[in-house]
Each structure stands twice: as structure tokens, then as C-alpha cells.
Amino acid sequence: LHSVFFFTALSLLALVGLHRRIQHQSPVTATTNNTDVVAQSTHLVARSLIVMRSTGRFTLGFAGGMLHPFINLYLRQTYGLPDTQIGVYIAVYIMASVVAALVSSAFITRLGAQRTVVVMALAAAGVMGGAFIEHPVVFVLTYTASMFFIGQIYPAGDVLILNTVGAAQRGFTTSIN
């Protein structure tokens, strides 16, 4: 499980790297006599931005998909916790993610969507180091904090992706993301 935490932290750092690279690319808005070139160029940049952002989210989701199903087994085998206590911990993790999604709009408004993704990914990767400390309370606090930070990445990422495409492509973009 520690290797999965390490992979998750690396995927968060990769997400930061992708967003820093994305920051320097934006759809073309220059005026020119040849509007077809501008439209085509804008479409290609928007497509590459969507692919990069979706790749980062896929990697993060893949890491979480490897981690979440085994948390209960890890808590039982490593710390000998009873099922009811494990159930409470899992409910706390989920609630941290829900609360994060609800308050993410405040961070997006204050920091901007791009900066929110970067700050929350760095914060989540930073607190994941606590998962390597073999103590149940530290593990629970670490995992809950990381779920809170990661829970804010997805709404901010949605804002970034939906602002990249036109209104006609938003339904398709949302479905592939």
C-alpha cells in the first residue's frame, strides 16, 4: 500500500507539472486576415489542453482506484482495527472529499482554477508523506487531509477544461473527462 501512496503522490506532482506546462499554452486569440488558420490553431491548442488535463485527472483517478479498495484491508491487517471503526474512518474520508467539493468554489474564486489545482495537488502530495508513519491516527489524519485536498482538484479541473472548449463541445468534453 505504501507503493500506491507513493504512486499517488507522484501522480499529484505530475498533475502540477502538466498544469504548469498548460499555463504557458492558451487558445490563439490573435486577429488575422485568415480566420480559418486562427480557428484551426485554436482547435488544436484546445484539444491538446484537454488531452493534457484529462491525462492528469486519469492518472490521479487511476491511483485512487488502486488505493481506495484496499484501505479497509490495510487498516484491519496493519492496525487490527474492528470493522465498525474502519467504516467510520471511511465515512470520514468520503465526507472530507464532499466538504472539499463544496468549499472548492471559494478557493477557485480566490486563487483561480489553475492555481487551485496546483496548490491542492502540492498540499495533497505533501500530506501523503504521513501515510508512511506507522500509526493509525496519523494515517487517518493524513488520508483525510489528502482526500480534502484532492476533492478540490476535480471541480477546479472541470472549470479549466470547460473554459477551454466552446459551448457546443462541453457535453462531449465532460463525457470523456
mmCIF file of C-alpha atoms in Angstrom:
data_model
loop_
_atom_site.group_PDB
_atom_site.id
_atom_site.type_symbol
_atom_site.label_atom_id
_atom_site.label_comp_id
_atom_site.label_asym_id
_atom_site.label_seq_id
_atom_site.Cartn_x
_atom_site.Cartn_y
_atom_site.Cartn_z
ATOM 1 C CA LEU A 1 0.000 0.000 0.000
ATOM 2 C CA HIS A 2 2.919 2.331 0.600
ATOM 3 C CA SER A 3 3.905 1.991 -3.046
ATOM 4 C CA VAL A 4 0.375 3.012 -4.048
ATOM 5 C CA PHE A 5 0.625 6.094 -1.811
ATOM 6 C CA PHE A 6 3.958 6.869 -3.430
ATOM 7 C CA PHE A 7 2.417 6.463 -6.913
ATOM 8 C CA THR A 8 -0.495 8.714 -5.910
ATOM 9 C CA ALA A 9 1.902 11.382 -4.645
ATOM 10 C CA LEU A 10 3.885 11.135 -7.889
ATOM 11 C CA SER A 11 0.694 11.455 -9.935
ATOM 12 C CA LEU A 12 -0.194 14.587 -7.975
ATOM 13 C CA LEU A 13 3.231 16.057 -8.712
ATOM 14 C CA ALA A 14 2.838 15.100 -12.376
ATOM 15 C CA LEU A 15 -0.501 16.901 -12.357
ATOM 16 C CA VAL A 16 1.283 20.013 -11.096
ATOM 17 C CA GLY A 17 3.855 19.663 -13.880
ATOM 18 C CA LEU A 18 1.135 19.323 -16.502
ATOM 19 C CA HIS A 19 -0.682 22.390 -15.224
ATOM 20 C CA ARG A 20 2.499 24.438 -15.194
ATOM 21 C CA ARG A 21 3.083 23.442 -18.820
ATOM 22 C CA ILE A 22 -0.535 24.186 -19.682
ATOM 23 C CA GLN A 23 -0.235 27.630 -18.139
ATOM 24 C CA HIS A 24 2.077 28.659 -20.976
ATOM 25 C CA GLN A 25 -0.327 27.480 -23.690
ATOM 26 C CA SER A 26 -3.619 29.115 -24.396
ATOM 27 C CA PRO A 27 -6.019 29.118 -27.298
ATOM 28 C CA VAL A 28 -4.958 31.513 -30.034
ATOM 29 C CA THR A 29 -6.819 34.802 -29.931
ATOM 30 C CA ALA A 30 -4.744 36.830 -32.346
ATOM 31 C CA THR A 31 -6.503 38.653 -35.125
ATOM 32 C CA THR A 32 -5.521 37.879 -38.665
ATOM 33 C CA ASN A 33 -6.975 38.069 -42.125
ATOM 34 C CA ASN A 34 -7.108 34.274 -42.371
ATOM 35 C CA THR A 35 -9.771 33.267 -39.811
ATOM 36 C CA ASP A 36 -9.522 29.572 -40.847
ATOM 37 C CA VAL A 37 -5.917 29.427 -39.618
ATOM 38 C CA VAL A 38 -6.894 31.024 -36.299
ATOM 39 C CA ALA A 39 -9.869 28.688 -35.845
ATOM 40 C CA GLN A 40 -7.795 25.617 -36.721
ATOM 41 C CA SER A 41 -4.952 26.689 -34.466
ATOM 42 C CA THR A 42 -7.369 27.409 -31.604
ATOM 43 C CA HIS A 43 -8.969 23.991 -32.060
ATOM 44 C CA LEU A 44 -5.591 22.185 -31.946
ATOM 45 C CA VAL A 45 -4.445 24.047 -28.833
ATOM 46 C CA ALA A 46 -7.782 23.415 -27.112
ATOM 47 C CA ARG A 47 -7.565 19.706 -27.978
ATOM 48 C CA SER A 48 -4.020 19.406 -26.612
ATOM 49 C CA LEU A 49 -5.043 21.223 -23.419
ATOM 50 C CA ILE A 50 -7.970 18.844 -22.944
ATOM 51 C CA VAL A 51 -5.749 15.816 -23.507
ATOM 52 C CA MET A 52 -3.145 17.052 -21.014
ATOM 53 C CA ARG A 53 -5.720 17.923 -18.362
ATOM 54 C CA SER A 54 -7.616 14.673 -18.857
ATOM 55 C CA THR A 55 -4.384 12.686 -18.672
ATOM 56 C CA GLY A 56 -3.544 14.236 -15.319
ATOM 57 C CA ARG A 57 -7.004 13.520 -13.962
ATOM 58 C CA PHE A 58 -6.929 9.961 -15.323
ATOM 59 C CA THR A 59 -3.601 9.284 -13.625
ATOM 60 C CA LEU A 60 -4.897 10.650 -10.335
ATOM 61 C CA GLY A 61 -8.122 8.656 -10.649
ATOM 62 C CA PHE A 62 -6.166 5.504 -11.508
ATOM 63 C CA ALA A 63 -4.007 5.920 -8.406
ATOM 64 C CA GLY A 64 -7.083 6.463 -6.259
ATOM 65 C CA GLY A 65 -8.737 3.452 -7.847
ATOM 66 C CA MET A 66 -5.784 1.329 -6.798
ATOM 67 C CA LEU A 67 -5.787 2.769 -3.293
ATOM 68 C CA HIS A 68 -9.392 3.092 -2.111
ATOM 69 C CA PRO A 69 -10.490 -0.567 -2.386
ATOM 70 C CA PHE A 70 -7.667 -1.714 -0.127
ATOM 71 C CA ILE A 71 -7.829 0.875 2.643
ATOM 72 C CA ASN A 72 -10.127 -1.284 4.747
ATOM 73 C CA LEU A 73 -7.831 -4.310 4.398
ATOM 74 C CA TYR A 74 -4.810 -2.195 5.236
ATOM 75 C CA LEU A 75 -6.410 -0.798 8.391
ATOM 76 C CA ARG A 76 -7.533 -4.247 9.503
ATOM 77 C CA GLN A 77 -4.276 -6.079 8.825
ATOM 78 C CA THR A 78 -1.821 -3.375 9.869
ATOM 79 C CA TYR A 79 -3.564 -1.946 12.908
ATOM 80 C CA GLY A 80 -6.075 -4.667 13.803
ATOM 81 C CA LEU A 81 -8.969 -2.213 13.763
ATOM 82 C CA PRO A 82 -12.533 -3.557 14.015
ATOM 83 C CA ASP A 83 -14.879 -3.265 11.044
ATOM 84 C CA THR A 84 -17.058 -0.605 12.678
ATOM 85 C CA GLN A 85 -14.086 1.667 13.311
ATOM 86 C CA ILE A 86 -12.867 1.152 9.749
ATOM 87 C CA GLY A 87 -16.357 2.042 8.487
ATOM 88 C CA VAL A 88 -16.302 5.266 10.473
ATOM 89 C CA TYR A 89 -12.873 6.158 9.069
ATOM 90 C CA ILE A 90 -14.013 5.517 5.509
ATOM 91 C CA ALA A 91 -17.100 7.685 6.094
ATOM 92 C CA VAL A 92 -14.815 10.460 7.378
ATOM 93 C CA TYR A 93 -12.627 10.202 4.225
ATOM 94 C CA ILE A 94 -15.665 10.439 1.993
ATOM 95 C CA MET A 95 -17.077 13.397 3.934
ATOM 96 C CA ALA A 96 -13.737 15.199 3.638
ATOM 97 C CA SER A 97 -13.989 14.845 -0.122
ATOM 98 C CA VAL A 98 -17.606 16.053 -0.148
ATOM 99 C CA VAL A 99 -16.792 19.071 2.020
ATOM 100 C CA ALA A 100 -13.843 19.851 -0.243
ATOM 101 C CA ALA A 101 -16.063 19.848 -3.317
ATOM 102 C CA LEU A 102 -18.461 22.217 -1.569
ATOM 103 C CA VAL A 103 -15.794 24.727 -0.498
ATOM 104 C CA SER A 104 -13.701 24.452 -3.652
ATOM 105 C CA SER A 105 -15.617 27.303 -5.288
ATOM 106 C CA ALA A 106 -14.265 29.672 -2.633
ATOM 107 C CA PHE A 107 -10.703 28.628 -3.448
ATOM 108 C CA ILE A 108 -11.348 28.810 -7.192
ATOM 109 C CA THR A 109 -12.785 32.310 -6.807
ATOM 110 C CA ARG A 110 -9.931 33.466 -4.627
ATOM 111 C CA LEU A 111 -6.958 31.727 -6.272
ATOM 112 C CA GLY A 112 -8.247 30.928 -9.747
ATOM 113 C CA ALA A 113 -8.828 27.419 -11.080
ATOM 114 C CA GLN A 114 -5.272 26.892 -12.341
ATOM 115 C CA ARG A 115 -3.639 27.905 -9.067
ATOM 116 C CA THR A 116 -6.200 25.917 -7.036
ATOM 117 C CA VAL A 117 -5.253 22.710 -8.879
ATOM 118 C CA VAL A 118 -1.537 23.313 -8.324
ATOM 119 C CA VAL A 119 -1.824 24.331 -4.652
ATOM 120 C CA MET A 120 -4.171 21.473 -3.744
ATOM 121 C CA ALA A 121 -2.093 18.876 -5.618
ATOM 122 C CA LEU A 122 1.072 20.026 -3.827
ATOM 123 C CA ALA A 123 -0.737 20.014 -0.471
ATOM 124 C CA ALA A 124 -2.142 16.508 -1.057
ATOM 125 C CA ALA A 125 1.249 15.162 -2.146
ATOM 126 C CA GLY A 126 2.843 16.769 0.907
ATOM 127 C CA VAL A 127 0.493 15.261 3.454
ATOM 128 C CA MET A 128 0.726 11.818 1.854
ATOM 129 C CA GLY A 129 4.152 11.511 3.403
ATOM 130 C CA GLY A 130 2.372 10.964 6.717
ATOM 131 C CA ALA A 131 0.995 7.676 5.390
ATOM 132 C CA PHE A 132 4.444 6.168 5.805
ATOM 133 C CA ILE A 133 4.317 6.723 9.577
ATOM 134 C CA GLU A 134 3.023 3.504 11.089
ATOM 135 C CA HIS A 135 0.392 4.920 13.440
ATOM 136 C CA PRO A 136 -3.386 4.626 12.884
ATOM 137 C CA VAL A 137 -4.241 8.189 13.968
ATOM 138 C CA VAL A 138 -1.530 9.682 11.737
ATOM 139 C CA PHE A 139 -2.699 7.514 8.850
ATOM 140 C CA VAL A 140 -6.333 8.563 9.268
ATOM 141 C CA LEU A 141 -5.456 12.258 9.540
ATOM 142 C CA THR A 142 -3.117 12.024 6.548
ATOM 143 C CA TYR A 143 -5.611 10.225 4.386
ATOM 144 C CA THR A 144 -8.467 12.537 5.380
ATOM 145 C CA ALA A 145 -6.378 15.633 4.625
ATOM 146 C CA SER A 146 -5.294 14.232 1.261
ATOM 147 C CA MET A 147 -8.927 13.448 0.376
ATOM 148 C CA PHE A 148 -9.846 17.031 1.286
ATOM 149 C CA PHE A 149 -7.152 18.463 -0.979
ATOM 150 C CA ILE A 150 -7.792 16.036 -3.835
ATOM 151 C CA GLY A 151 -11.527 16.712 -3.570
ATOM 152 C CA GLN A 152 -10.832 20.312 -4.578
ATOM 153 C CA ILE A 153 -8.771 19.390 -7.625
ATOM 154 C CA TYR A 154 -11.664 17.922 -9.594
ATOM 155 C CA PRO A 155 -14.040 20.925 -9.549
ATOM 156 C CA ALA A 156 -11.161 23.278 -10.415
ATOM 157 C CA GLY A 157 -10.133 20.938 -13.225
ATOM 158 C CA ASP A 158 -13.691 20.945 -14.530
ATOM 159 C CA VAL A 159 -13.626 24.739 -14.674
ATOM 160 C CA LEU A 160 -10.338 24.686 -16.589
ATOM 161 C CA ILE A 161 -11.488 22.073 -19.084
ATOM 162 C CA LEU A 162 -14.881 23.629 -19.713
ATOM 163 C CA ASN A 163 -13.310 27.060 -20.215
ATOM 164 C CA THR A 164 -11.001 25.547 -22.832
ATOM 165 C CA VAL A 165 -13.758 24.496 -25.230
ATOM 166 C CA GLY A 166 -16.723 26.228 -26.757
ATOM 167 C CA ALA A 167 -20.282 25.708 -25.562
ATOM 168 C CA ALA A 168 -21.013 23.183 -28.316
ATOM 169 C CA GLN A 169 -18.173 20.857 -27.210
ATOM 170 C CA ARG A 170 -18.804 20.992 -23.452
ATOM 171 C CA GLY A 171 -21.104 17.963 -23.320
ATOM 172 C CA PHE A 172 -18.639 15.785 -25.248
ATOM 173 C CA THR A 173 -15.669 17.081 -23.254
ATOM 174 C CA THR A 174 -17.404 16.381 -19.958
ATOM 175 C CA SER A 175 -18.273 12.837 -21.048
ATOM 176 C CA ILE A 176 -14.680 11.914 -21.953
ATOM 177 C CA ASN A 177 -13.250 13.540 -18.873
#
